[in-house]
Amino acid sequence: MHLKKLLASLIFTTGFLIPGSIDAQQKNNIVVNAGRSIATVQPTMWGIFFEDINLGADGGIYAELVKNRSFEFYMPLMGWTVKEDKINEGSVMVLNRQEENIANPRFACISKKEAGNSLSITNEGFRGMGIKKQLRYDFSVMYRQHAPGLTMHIELLNGSGKTIGNAVVTPSSDTVKEWKKAAVSFVASDTALRGKLRIRFEGTGVIDLDMISLFPADTWKQRPGGMRADMIQMLADMKPGFIRFPGGCIVEGHDLAVRYQWKKTIGPVEDRQLIINRWNSEFAHRPTPDYFQTFGLGFYEYFQLAEDIGAEPLPILNAGMACQFNTAELVPIDQLDPYVQDALDLVEFANGDTNTKWGKFRANMGHPAPFNLKMMGVGNENWGPQYVERLKIFTKALKARYPDLKLVNSSGTDPNGERFDYLNGELRKMNADIIDEHYYRRPEWFLANANRYDNYPRNGPKVFAGEYAAQSDKTVSINNRNNAQTAIAEAAFMTGLERNAAVVNLASYAPLFAHVDGWQWTPDLIWVNNLQSYGTPNYYVQKLYSTNKGTDVVPALLDGKAVAGQDSLYASAVVDKNKRELIIKIVNASQKERMSPISIEGINKIPSEAMLTVLQSNHLHDVNSFDKPQNVAPKESTIALKGKTLNFMAAPNSFSIIRIKI
Ligand code: AHR
C-alpha cells in the first residue's frame, strides 16, 4: 500500500489525485485504476539471459579477434594458415607441454632457417575480423626464444588481402627461457568486415608463441581485453533488472567433463582452461566445429558486466547432471560434494570479505568490493527425481550458510506436461524460492497463455520466466524469424507477466545474441556481424517493457476481467512512483484497427496530453536487418487527453504504451 500513501501525499500537496476512486466501470472500456496498487513490480522483473550460443561470447561480446589464440582447439591449427615460399618441414610445429601446464598445454614453435624464405601464419578470426578505420588495435603475444633473430611483422589484411594496418614486434635479442609478453599497438587505415591477422617472420631463429591476441581499443569502457562495446551497449540500453549467465545448456555440457566450472574461468586468461562449446556439434544443420569456450569471458567478467549495466547477477550452476538431451550423465550422490562446494565458494567469490579465500581472489582480480550476489540458479533444464534429489542437497547446504540467498530451480524444458507437473509439485512441496519456467512455442500459444499466471498461487514460490521466445517456425530452423508477429505475441503474453508481478518476479527472452555467419539457434533477440548489431522487433518489445517497468501494478480491466485476448486485445498497467507516471500497455494482436476506449480512474485531474510509444507493423512477416535496423521499431508521439476517457485506437498488430504524468 506504499502507492496509496504516495498518492495520498500527492493529493495533500497538489490536489490532483483521488486514490481508489471507484467510478462505475463503463462497458467495453478498459478501466485503469491508477490509485490502486495490486502488486509491487520487482526491480528484477525484466532482465536478460546471456548464454555462449550462436558465437555469443567468443566471436561475440568477448572482443578477442584471434580464433584459437593458444592452439588448444581439437585441431591445434584450426583457424590458422601457414604459408612459406619454400616448404621446410617443421617450420611451424605445435608442441604440447602436457602436465607442465594442464590449462594451456599447447603452443606453436616457429623455426626459420633461411632468411630469404618467407614464412607467415595467418589467423582467420571468427568468420573474419571486424576492423574499423582509424581505430587502434592492440596486439600481444607470449613468447619464449631459443635462437634470437626473428622479427615479427604484424599485418591486418582486408577481405582482398590488402594490408590495412601493421606493426613490428622485435623480440629480445637474447635467448628467452621463461614465457614473456610482447605487445604493440597500431591504427587501421581502413574498414574490413572480414579481415585477417598475418604474422610474417623475417630473419632466422627459433621462437615459441602462445596466446596470440588482438583486441580493438574501443571495447566496453575501454577495458583492455574487454567486451565488444556496441553489443554491450544494446544490453545497457535495455536497463535490465538482472542478467542470467552463463547458460543454458552450456552449464550442463554434453557430458560432465565439459560442464561449465566457474573456477576454471577466473584468474589470468592464459590459465583458463578451454573446453569445447556444447553448441559446437549440437545441430546437424548448423555444425560449428570451431566453437570453443576460451573463457576470456569468465565469471569475474560476468559479475563486472552485471554491475556495469545495473543488473542483478544471476549465475546458474551445474546441479551434478549433464544435459539430459545428450548423455544425461549424473554425479553419484555420494560424490556431489565438489559441486556443492563450488556453489558455496561462488557466494564467497562474489560477496566474501577480502580476507576470505575467494573474496581475496576477487580483490586480486581488481574488485575488492563485493558484487552483492543475491540469487543463484541450481541446474538449468534439469528434470526428474534425479534433479530433485540433488537439488535438495544443494539447497540444504546453501541455505544453511546463506539463508537469504534466493535459489532458482528448474521446472524442466516445457511449460506443461508430465515433467513440468512433477517438478512444479515437488518444488512447491520444497517451498522453493523461485521456479524457472521455459517456453519456446508458436505465437498462438503466447496469445492463448496471456492469462497463464492469473490463477497461480500468490503465496509460495515465485516464478522466473527464464527462457521464452515465440517461434515463427520450428525452433532452430533456418526459417524461424524474429518477425513482427512473434514480437507482438510476446508483448501480449508479457501483459500477463506484468499483471501477475505478484507471482512473476523475473523474465528474460532467449537466446540473446546470434552472429549471422555463426548461429546455431533461432530466433534470437539481437543479431550481429563482425562490425554491426541490430535489435529485432522482439528486442524492442523487451526494451519497452524494461524501460517502462514502473513500481506498482494497477488494475486494467475490461468488464471487470483481465484484458487477455478479448477481441484480440491485451492490456496491463503500472504506476511509476518515482517518475510519477501511469503507464498503460495495450497490444492489438488482430489485423484490424481496434477502438479500445480507456477510462482512467484514481486520478482527479488528467493532464491534457500523454506520451504514446507504438511498435507496429501491418505485415506479420516484417523483420529488421542490418540494412533496415529500424524497420519495426518503436515510434513516439503525444496524444491529447480530454477528461477521463481516452478513445484509443489501437493499430493492427501493434504494441502501444501510453504514459500519463500523474
Ligand atoms: O536458449 C537456448 C537453449 O534453450 C538453452 O541453452 C536451454 O536452456 C534451452 O533448451
XYZ file of C-alpha atoms and ligand atoms in Angstrom:
672
model
C 0.000 0.000 0.000
C 3.007 2.320 -0.401
C 1.389 3.656 -3.522
C -1.723 4.710 -1.613
C 0.471 6.617 0.795
C 2.273 8.333 -2.052
C -0.957 9.173 -3.785
C -2.454 10.462 -0.568
C 0.546 12.710 -0.079
C 0.171 13.958 -3.636
C -3.462 14.889 -3.002
C -2.395 16.813 0.012
C 0.221 18.756 -1.882
C -1.339 19.091 -5.322
C -4.935 18.055 -5.087
C -4.542 16.112 -8.378
C -5.270 12.564 -7.397
C -8.028 10.559 -5.869
C -6.712 7.230 -4.656
C -9.025 4.315 -5.083
C -11.677 6.310 -6.882
C -14.342 3.819 -7.946
C -16.202 5.342 -10.830
C -18.644 2.909 -12.350
C -16.880 0.794 -14.945
C -18.009 1.555 -18.432
C -18.867 -1.403 -20.572
C -16.373 -2.053 -23.381
C -13.906 0.329 -21.826
C -10.625 -0.799 -20.388
C -10.781 0.653 -16.907
C -7.440 1.501 -15.347
C -7.416 2.387 -11.683
C -4.222 4.346 -11.130
C -4.903 4.698 -7.436
C -4.914 1.007 -6.517
C -1.658 -0.886 -6.245
C -2.291 -4.601 -6.602
C 1.348 -5.716 -6.639
C 4.858 -4.397 -6.439
C 6.906 -4.744 -9.606
C 10.226 -6.240 -8.537
C 13.276 -4.277 -9.744
C 14.423 -7.576 -11.262
C 11.244 -8.012 -13.317
C 12.630 -7.622 -16.863
C 16.122 -8.969 -17.387
C 18.385 -10.673 -19.881
C 19.716 -14.181 -20.303
C 23.190 -14.483 -21.755
C 24.476 -17.811 -22.999
C 27.517 -18.562 -25.148
C 25.483 -19.831 -28.100
C 25.474 -18.505 -31.693
C 29.039 -17.144 -31.116
C 27.688 -15.137 -28.199
C 30.929 -14.985 -26.189
C 33.973 -15.987 -28.281
C 33.370 -14.277 -31.622
C 30.666 -12.191 -29.938
C 30.743 -9.981 -26.872
C 34.274 -11.083 -25.977
C 36.188 -8.719 -28.250
C 39.193 -11.001 -28.914
C 39.678 -11.147 -32.688
C 42.054 -14.116 -32.862
C 40.425 -17.532 -33.002
C 42.289 -20.407 -31.364
C 44.847 -17.999 -29.936
C 46.524 -20.642 -27.812
C 46.340 -23.601 -30.234
C 44.069 -25.561 -27.868
C 41.276 -26.435 -30.326
C 40.993 -30.161 -31.067
C 42.668 -29.387 -34.384
C 45.515 -27.276 -32.995
C 45.983 -25.159 -36.114
C 42.280 -24.630 -36.768
C 41.771 -21.011 -37.781
C 45.428 -20.635 -38.795
C 47.040 -20.885 -42.240
C 50.749 -21.418 -42.623
C 52.423 -20.079 -45.742
C 56.029 -20.290 -46.813
C 57.782 -19.847 -50.160
C 59.788 -22.993 -49.859
C 58.327 -25.711 -47.628
C 60.573 -26.548 -44.715
C 59.194 -29.426 -42.672
C 58.838 -28.404 -39.048
C 58.971 -24.653 -39.562
C 55.656 -24.352 -37.681
C 55.123 -27.056 -35.068
C 52.562 -27.347 -32.300
C 54.110 -28.597 -29.073
C 52.263 -29.954 -26.057
C 53.808 -29.443 -22.637
C 51.076 -31.634 -21.056
C 51.300 -31.854 -17.233
C 53.634 -28.865 -17.122
C 50.657 -26.670 -17.976
C 47.356 -28.538 -17.924
C 45.256 -25.409 -18.509
C 47.185 -24.277 -21.579
C 49.375 -27.143 -22.798
C 49.935 -26.262 -26.456
C 52.000 -23.583 -28.130
C 53.471 -23.017 -31.600
C 57.172 -23.257 -32.259
C 58.353 -21.220 -35.266
C 61.681 -22.193 -36.659
C 63.146 -20.355 -39.654
C 66.477 -21.356 -41.048
C 66.745 -19.322 -44.252
C 66.423 -15.556 -44.148
C 65.314 -15.421 -47.793
C 62.431 -17.874 -47.378
C 59.245 -16.028 -46.440
C 57.142 -17.612 -43.681
C 53.867 -16.402 -42.214
C 50.925 -17.610 -40.153
C 47.501 -16.045 -40.715
C 44.512 -16.141 -38.425
C 41.061 -16.003 -39.994
C 39.245 -14.697 -36.911
C 35.702 -15.704 -36.044
C 34.167 -15.649 -39.533
C 36.722 -12.921 -40.274
C 37.720 -9.992 -38.086
C 35.753 -6.759 -37.969
C 38.277 -3.944 -38.463
C 37.416 -0.259 -38.222
C 39.251 2.547 -39.987
C 41.215 4.862 -37.685
C 40.749 2.581 -34.684
C 43.682 1.409 -32.577
C 44.331 -2.334 -32.345
C 46.313 -3.931 -29.529
C 48.356 -6.977 -30.451
C 50.050 -9.155 -27.847
C 51.810 -12.495 -27.722
C 53.549 -14.694 -25.151
C 56.907 -15.934 -26.360
C 59.978 -17.920 -25.488
C 63.049 -17.704 -27.670
C 65.535 -20.497 -28.291
C 67.533 -18.784 -31.038
C 67.140 -14.997 -31.361
C 66.943 -13.310 -34.750
C 63.293 -13.344 -35.823
C 61.319 -10.151 -36.332
C 57.525 -10.421 -36.418
C 55.616 -8.228 -38.844
C 52.046 -7.916 -37.606
C 49.724 -7.186 -40.510
C 45.989 -6.649 -40.701
C 44.558 -7.694 -44.044
C 41.193 -6.798 -45.536
C 38.974 -9.256 -47.411
C 41.033 -8.854 -50.579
C 44.316 -9.422 -48.804
C 45.422 -5.772 -48.790
C 47.366 -4.636 -45.715
C 45.292 -2.127 -43.726
C 47.423 -1.906 -40.593
C 50.807 -3.082 -39.469
C 53.368 -3.043 -36.713
C 56.608 -4.759 -35.872
C 57.477 -6.878 -32.862
C 61.175 -7.430 -32.331
C 61.657 -9.958 -29.559
C 64.585 -9.613 -27.175
C 67.993 -10.080 -28.777
C 68.809 -12.781 -26.198
C 67.615 -16.279 -25.629
C 64.415 -16.105 -23.542
C 63.753 -19.185 -21.413
C 60.721 -18.023 -19.420
C 57.497 -17.020 -21.161
C 57.427 -13.299 -21.745
C 54.786 -10.965 -23.162
C 55.358 -8.665 -26.142
C 52.749 -6.104 -27.176
C 52.333 -3.500 -29.859
C 49.501 -1.213 -30.945
C 48.712 0.252 -34.338
C 45.907 2.048 -36.155
C 43.926 0.501 -39.010
C 43.883 2.516 -42.212
C 40.622 1.046 -43.493
C 37.480 -0.822 -42.520
C 37.009 -4.517 -43.200
C 34.091 -6.793 -42.349
C 36.115 -9.944 -42.761
C 39.718 -9.014 -42.060
C 42.565 -11.327 -41.076
C 45.711 -11.115 -38.996
C 49.001 -12.184 -40.551
C 52.279 -12.601 -38.688
C 55.185 -12.581 -41.112
C 58.547 -13.753 -39.799
C 61.705 -12.078 -41.011
C 65.279 -13.246 -40.417
C 66.243 -16.566 -38.905
C 65.679 -18.007 -35.436
C 63.506 -20.252 -33.274
C 60.685 -18.857 -31.174
C 57.725 -20.326 -29.240
C 54.441 -18.433 -29.432
C 51.286 -18.673 -27.352
C 48.232 -16.522 -26.563
C 48.414 -14.585 -29.812
C 45.852 -11.874 -29.298
C 44.351 -8.836 -31.000
C 41.793 -6.531 -29.429
C 40.205 -3.330 -30.683
C 40.748 -0.295 -28.438
C 37.052 0.601 -28.394
C 35.984 -2.157 -26.012
C 33.201 -1.558 -23.498
C 34.503 1.044 -21.031
C 37.815 0.814 -22.943
C 38.843 -2.142 -20.816
C 41.909 -3.889 -22.250
C 40.943 -7.422 -23.239
C 37.327 -6.411 -22.764
C 33.971 -6.749 -24.462
C 32.533 -5.531 -27.737
C 31.045 -2.140 -26.931
C 28.207 -1.998 -29.480
C 26.799 -5.308 -28.261
C 27.050 -4.426 -24.586
C 25.522 -1.022 -25.246
C 22.448 -2.753 -26.623
C 22.145 -4.597 -23.323
C 22.768 -1.474 -21.249
C 20.069 0.345 -23.245
C 17.568 -2.264 -22.098
C 18.267 -1.321 -18.458
C 17.864 -4.971 -17.469
C 16.905 -5.841 -13.922
C 19.116 -8.933 -13.903
C 21.479 -10.918 -16.068
C 21.282 -14.712 -16.006
C 24.523 -16.378 -17.088
C 26.351 -18.416 -18.394
C 23.528 -20.671 -19.662
C 21.545 -22.572 -20.627
C 22.711 -25.954 -21.712
C 26.388 -24.981 -21.634
C 26.139 -25.122 -17.843
C 25.281 -28.804 -18.146
C 27.631 -29.750 -21.002
C 27.257 -32.749 -23.324
C 28.837 -34.698 -20.535
C 30.124 -33.753 -17.123
C 33.723 -33.394 -18.288
C 32.730 -30.342 -20.316
C 30.261 -28.845 -17.894
C 30.780 -25.196 -17.023
C 33.069 -24.837 -13.994
C 33.301 -21.238 -12.841
C 36.603 -21.704 -11.008
C 38.266 -22.517 -14.320
C 37.094 -19.193 -15.778
C 38.781 -16.770 -13.389
C 42.341 -15.547 -12.883
C 44.874 -14.808 -15.661
C 43.353 -15.578 -19.072
C 46.279 -17.769 -20.097
C 45.469 -20.064 -17.152
C 41.801 -20.524 -18.041
C 41.379 -23.970 -19.483
C 39.485 -24.035 -22.764
C 36.676 -26.534 -23.328
C 34.505 -27.364 -26.284
C 31.305 -25.393 -26.574
C 28.413 -27.865 -26.457
C 26.758 -25.990 -29.360
C 29.769 -26.986 -31.498
C 28.090 -30.134 -32.770
C 24.555 -29.971 -31.364
C 22.640 -29.400 -34.589
C 23.460 -31.309 -37.746
C 22.178 -28.487 -39.940
C 24.382 -25.921 -38.201
C 27.670 -27.636 -37.372
C 30.189 -25.245 -35.804
C 33.411 -27.269 -35.432
C 35.403 -24.198 -34.404
C 33.178 -23.347 -31.427
C 35.062 -23.488 -28.115
C 34.945 -21.605 -24.832
C 38.252 -19.914 -24.120
C 36.784 -18.260 -21.007
C 38.432 -14.913 -21.695
C 34.930 -14.001 -20.652
C 34.567 -15.735 -17.294
C 32.677 -15.336 -14.054
C 34.592 -12.251 -12.901
C 33.742 -10.523 -16.177
C 30.095 -11.596 -15.937
C 29.800 -10.087 -12.468
C 31.522 -6.938 -13.667
C 29.156 -6.736 -16.629
C 26.155 -7.080 -14.332
C 27.470 -4.250 -12.214
C 28.221 -2.069 -15.254
C 24.703 -2.323 -16.638
C 22.962 -2.135 -13.267
C 21.610 -5.700 -13.409
C 21.431 -8.195 -10.539
C 23.772 -11.110 -11.285
C 22.054 -14.494 -11.575
C 24.645 -17.241 -12.094
C 23.418 -20.744 -12.935
C 25.443 -23.700 -11.672
C 25.605 -27.323 -12.678
C 23.446 -29.494 -10.401
C 25.598 -32.608 -10.826
C 23.866 -33.513 -14.089
C 24.967 -33.304 -17.716
C 22.489 -32.284 -20.405
C 19.600 -34.744 -20.340
C 19.088 -34.309 -24.094
C 22.666 -35.596 -24.558
C 24.423 -38.040 -22.232
C 22.311 -37.379 -19.120
C 25.391 -38.263 -17.051
C 24.893 -37.980 -13.326
C 27.248 -37.465 -10.451
C 26.578 -40.172 -7.874
C 25.003 -38.620 -4.818
C 27.953 -39.548 -2.617
C 30.247 -37.621 -4.974
C 28.215 -34.451 -5.187
C 30.258 -32.540 -2.603
C 32.638 -30.751 -5.003
C 29.657 -29.435 -6.948
C 28.007 -28.136 -3.807
C 31.313 -26.682 -2.674
C 31.592 -24.805 -5.984
C 28.220 -23.219 -5.260
C 29.207 -22.247 -1.722
C 32.529 -20.873 -2.917
C 30.846 -18.836 -5.609
C 28.931 -16.877 -2.991
C 32.234 -16.220 -1.236
C 33.859 -15.190 -4.522
C 31.027 -12.733 -5.226
C 30.348 -11.395 -1.756
C 33.078 -12.575 0.600
C 35.311 -10.336 2.594
C 38.734 -9.790 1.073
C 40.305 -11.877 3.819
C 38.382 -14.973 2.734
C 39.984 -17.271 0.170
C 37.623 -16.453 -2.697
C 36.937 -12.865 -1.658
C 40.668 -12.307 -1.832
C 40.769 -13.874 -5.293
C 38.123 -11.405 -6.436
C 40.024 -8.497 -4.897
C 43.240 -9.575 -6.584
C 41.437 -9.548 -9.900
C 40.593 -5.905 -9.284
C 37.277 -5.819 -7.403
C 37.696 -5.632 -3.624
C 34.072 -4.523 -3.157
C 31.513 -7.333 -3.153
C 29.344 -7.952 -6.193
C 26.233 -8.327 -3.996
C 25.088 -11.659 -5.267
C 21.529 -12.299 -4.077
C 20.309 -15.127 -6.331
C 21.739 -18.320 -7.752
C 20.320 -20.969 -10.053
C 20.972 -24.647 -9.363
C 20.512 -26.528 -12.620
C 19.331 -25.321 -15.978
C 16.807 -27.505 -17.803
C 17.045 -30.495 -15.489
C 14.180 -32.765 -14.702
C 13.098 -35.941 -12.949
C 13.643 -37.296 -9.432
C 17.421 -37.267 -10.054
C 17.252 -33.488 -10.125
C 15.077 -33.171 -7.048
C 17.364 -35.498 -5.129
C 20.446 -33.426 -5.963
C 18.723 -30.088 -5.590
C 17.720 -30.901 -2.012
C 21.374 -31.409 -1.100
C 22.416 -28.100 -2.692
C 19.530 -26.268 -1.069
C 20.298 -27.581 2.394
C 23.965 -26.607 2.195
C 23.404 -23.198 0.612
C 20.556 -22.195 2.904
C 22.481 -23.307 5.982
C 25.360 -20.964 5.103
C 23.445 -18.241 3.233
C 19.807 -18.179 4.404
C 18.994 -15.006 2.451
C 20.298 -16.266 -0.860
C 17.377 -16.864 -3.240
C 17.641 -20.083 -5.205
C 16.291 -20.513 -8.704
C 15.161 -24.065 -9.527
C 14.410 -25.701 -12.856
C 10.948 -26.833 -13.887
C 12.391 -28.620 -16.903
C 12.180 -27.846 -20.583
C 8.477 -27.207 -21.098
C 5.719 -25.160 -19.506
C 3.388 -28.142 -19.193
C 3.294 -31.928 -19.396
C 4.359 -34.679 -17.067
C 7.863 -33.430 -16.335
C 6.637 -29.958 -15.570
C 3.784 -31.151 -13.380
C 6.061 -33.437 -11.408
C 8.720 -30.774 -10.815
C 6.256 -27.999 -10.159
C 4.640 -30.165 -7.487
C 7.926 -31.235 -5.915
C 9.401 -27.736 -5.905
C 6.299 -26.306 -4.304
C 6.463 -29.006 -1.623
C 10.079 -27.965 -1.038
C 8.906 -24.374 -0.743
C 11.340 -23.324 -3.466
C 12.177 -19.630 -3.691
C 11.899 -19.219 -7.447
C 10.814 -21.674 -10.164
C 12.312 -21.210 -13.626
C 9.838 -21.885 -16.458
C 10.810 -22.093 -20.139
C 8.579 -21.758 -23.174
C 9.600 -21.915 -26.802
C 6.222 -22.002 -28.506
C 4.270 -20.734 -31.504
C 2.833 -17.170 -31.356
C -0.655 -18.620 -30.890
C 0.481 -20.253 -27.654
C 1.727 -16.936 -26.316
C -1.579 -15.272 -27.150
C -3.613 -18.077 -25.610
C -1.490 -18.110 -22.456
C -1.503 -14.419 -21.579
C -3.606 -15.392 -18.582
C -1.286 -18.246 -17.534
C -0.446 -16.702 -14.173
C -3.808 -15.120 -13.328
C -4.650 -18.036 -11.064
C -1.190 -19.047 -9.863
C -0.966 -19.178 -6.069
C 0.108 -15.838 -4.638
C 1.871 -17.464 -1.714
C 4.734 -19.865 -2.162
C 7.394 -19.910 -4.866
C 7.811 -17.004 -7.254
C 8.127 -17.590 -10.988
C 11.051 -16.798 -13.239
C 10.015 -16.854 -16.906
C 13.635 -17.705 -17.616
C 13.625 -18.545 -21.323
C 10.907 -17.697 -23.775
C 10.540 -16.784 -27.422
C 7.683 -17.115 -29.889
C 8.676 -19.357 -32.797
C 7.525 -18.434 -36.303
C 8.739 -21.848 -37.491
C 10.332 -24.873 -35.818
C 12.880 -23.936 -33.135
C 16.413 -23.668 -34.624
C 15.009 -23.838 -38.178
C 16.651 -21.545 -40.702
C 13.170 -20.192 -41.434
C 12.471 -19.248 -37.831
C 12.276 -15.458 -37.826
C 12.208 -12.669 -35.311
C 9.304 -11.003 -37.049
C 6.543 -8.586 -36.135
C 4.114 -11.406 -35.416
C 6.330 -13.093 -32.830
C 7.186 -9.752 -31.210
C 3.539 -8.796 -30.839
C 2.652 -12.230 -29.466
C 5.391 -11.873 -26.851
C 4.226 -8.353 -25.987
C 0.706 -9.716 -25.472
C 1.958 -12.531 -23.258
C 4.079 -10.100 -21.256
C 0.994 -8.095 -20.246
C 0.128 -11.280 -18.335
C 3.556 -11.403 -16.719
C 3.280 -7.775 -15.711
C -0.271 -8.116 -14.411
C 0.949 -11.016 -12.293
C 4.074 -9.343 -10.939
C 2.914 -10.583 -7.536
C 3.979 -14.047 -8.750
C 6.333 -13.438 -11.664
C 9.442 -11.734 -10.338
C 11.825 -12.186 -13.270
C 11.531 -12.741 -17.025
C 14.003 -12.996 -19.897
C 13.914 -13.752 -23.614
C 16.206 -16.441 -25.053
C 18.646 -16.614 -26.685
C 20.099 -13.120 -26.584
C 22.678 -12.870 -29.405
C 23.339 -14.517 -32.756
C 26.137 -13.991 -35.265
C 24.740 -14.028 -38.821
C 27.567 -16.263 -40.003
C 27.885 -18.416 -36.902
C 24.495 -19.102 -35.342
C 23.115 -22.462 -34.217
C 19.727 -21.439 -32.815
C 16.853 -19.290 -33.993
C 15.127 -16.994 -33.109
C 17.461 -14.618 -31.237
C 16.975 -11.176 -29.770
C 19.977 -9.313 -31.243
C 21.790 -10.146 -34.474
C 25.362 -9.145 -35.185
C 28.058 -9.400 -37.809
C 31.681 -8.523 -37.178
C 31.005 -4.792 -37.180
C 27.350 -4.099 -36.567
C 24.470 -5.202 -34.402
C 20.744 -4.643 -34.660
C 17.772 -5.300 -32.433
C 14.890 -7.425 -33.686
C 11.279 -6.309 -33.164
C 11.380 -8.669 -30.167
C 14.332 -6.690 -28.767
C 12.243 -3.530 -28.839
C 9.418 -5.285 -27.030
C 11.814 -6.381 -24.283
C 13.340 -2.934 -24.056
C 9.966 -1.210 -23.924
C 8.840 -3.362 -21.025
C 12.065 -2.920 -19.144
C 12.263 0.833 -19.600
C 8.581 1.194 -18.689
C 8.695 -1.146 -15.731
C 7.018 1.049 -13.141
C 6.906 0.271 -9.465
C 3.327 -0.935 -8.876
C 0.841 -2.909 -10.897
C -2.575 -1.294 -11.034
C -5.767 -2.900 -12.385
C -6.554 -2.670 -16.093
C -9.886 -4.451 -16.586
C -12.435 -4.976 -19.300
C -15.879 -5.763 -17.902
C -14.151 -6.491 -14.627
C -11.807 -9.073 -16.160
C -8.148 -9.091 -17.121
C -7.661 -7.937 -20.718
C -6.221 -11.152 -22.102
C -7.413 -11.695 -25.629
C -10.965 -10.276 -25.730
C -11.312 -9.028 -29.282
C -7.552 -9.734 -29.648
C -6.713 -7.035 -27.095
C -4.261 -7.462 -24.223
C -3.516 -4.835 -21.590
C -1.789 -4.164 -18.305
C -0.895 -1.059 -16.370
C 1.652 0.094 -13.833
C 2.353 3.253 -11.922
C 5.883 4.539 -11.552
C 6.003 6.168 -8.141
C 9.388 7.692 -8.797
C 8.630 9.237 -12.163
C 5.011 9.863 -11.150
C 3.593 8.267 -14.241
C 0.774 5.936 -15.113
C 1.966 3.544 -17.818
C -0.633 1.603 -19.795
C 0.404 -1.173 -22.182
C -2.007 -2.305 -24.896
C -1.495 -4.953 -27.526
C -3.754 -5.383 -30.517
C -2.906 -8.789 -31.945
C -5.505 -8.624 -34.699
C -5.022 -7.496 -38.266
C -7.615 -4.755 -37.872
C -7.691 -1.478 -36.012
C -9.432 -1.799 -32.665
C -11.141 1.032 -30.892
C -10.324 0.476 -27.246
C -11.597 3.260 -25.029
C -9.673 3.543 -21.787
C -11.237 5.014 -18.660
C -8.769 6.246 -16.120
C -9.784 6.049 -12.516
C -7.980 7.164 -9.404
C -6.772 10.449 -10.856
C -8.789 13.567 -10.352
C -7.109 15.795 -12.859
C -5.979 14.260 -16.110
C -3.255 16.184 -17.949
C -4.016 17.410 -21.435
C -1.572 15.112 -23.154
C 0.159 11.785 -22.825
C 3.230 10.211 -24.397
C 2.498 7.421 -26.827
C 5.038 4.831 -27.979
C 3.936 2.359 -30.625
C 5.638 -0.675 -32.123
C 3.587 -1.672 -35.140
C 3.735 -3.399 -38.454
C 0.972 -4.178 -40.910
C 2.878 -7.178 -42.146
C 3.309 -10.043 -39.731
C 6.446 -11.210 -41.503
C 8.265 -7.876 -41.281
C 11.742 -8.139 -39.783
C 14.657 -5.845 -39.019
C 18.047 -6.248 -40.714
C 21.464 -4.610 -40.969
C 20.114 -2.515 -43.847
C 16.842 -1.671 -42.119
C 17.530 -1.964 -38.390
C 14.514 0.190 -37.524
C 12.027 -1.394 -39.916
C 9.901 -2.491 -36.968
C 10.847 -0.181 -34.115
C 9.011 1.990 -31.596
C 7.799 5.421 -32.647
C 6.997 8.149 -30.167
C 4.339 10.840 -30.305
C 1.964 12.665 -27.998
C -1.775 12.250 -27.761
C -4.318 14.727 -26.485
C -6.346 13.747 -23.435
C -9.765 15.163 -22.761
C -11.272 14.056 -19.498
C -11.045 10.624 -18.026
C -11.794 8.581 -21.109
C -9.324 8.182 -23.875
C -10.768 6.891 -27.130
C -7.699 4.958 -28.001
C -7.452 3.431 -31.419
C -5.029 0.500 -31.370
C -3.390 -0.014 -34.756
C -3.426 -3.514 -36.288
C -0.708 -5.788 -34.956
C 0.609 -3.214 -32.520
C 2.062 -2.765 -29.065
C 1.332 0.652 -27.550
C 2.499 2.276 -24.378
C 0.671 5.307 -23.030
C 2.472 7.321 -20.366
C 0.466 9.834 -18.377
C 2.001 12.163 -15.803
C 0.183 11.887 -12.526
O 18.360 -20.789 -25.243
C 18.861 -21.908 -25.883
C 18.704 -23.169 -25.054
O 17.372 -23.456 -24.884
C 19.234 -23.092 -23.660
O 20.572 -23.379 -23.588
C 18.464 -24.153 -22.953
O 18.263 -23.881 -21.615
C 17.187 -24.250 -23.741
O 16.929 -25.550 -24.121
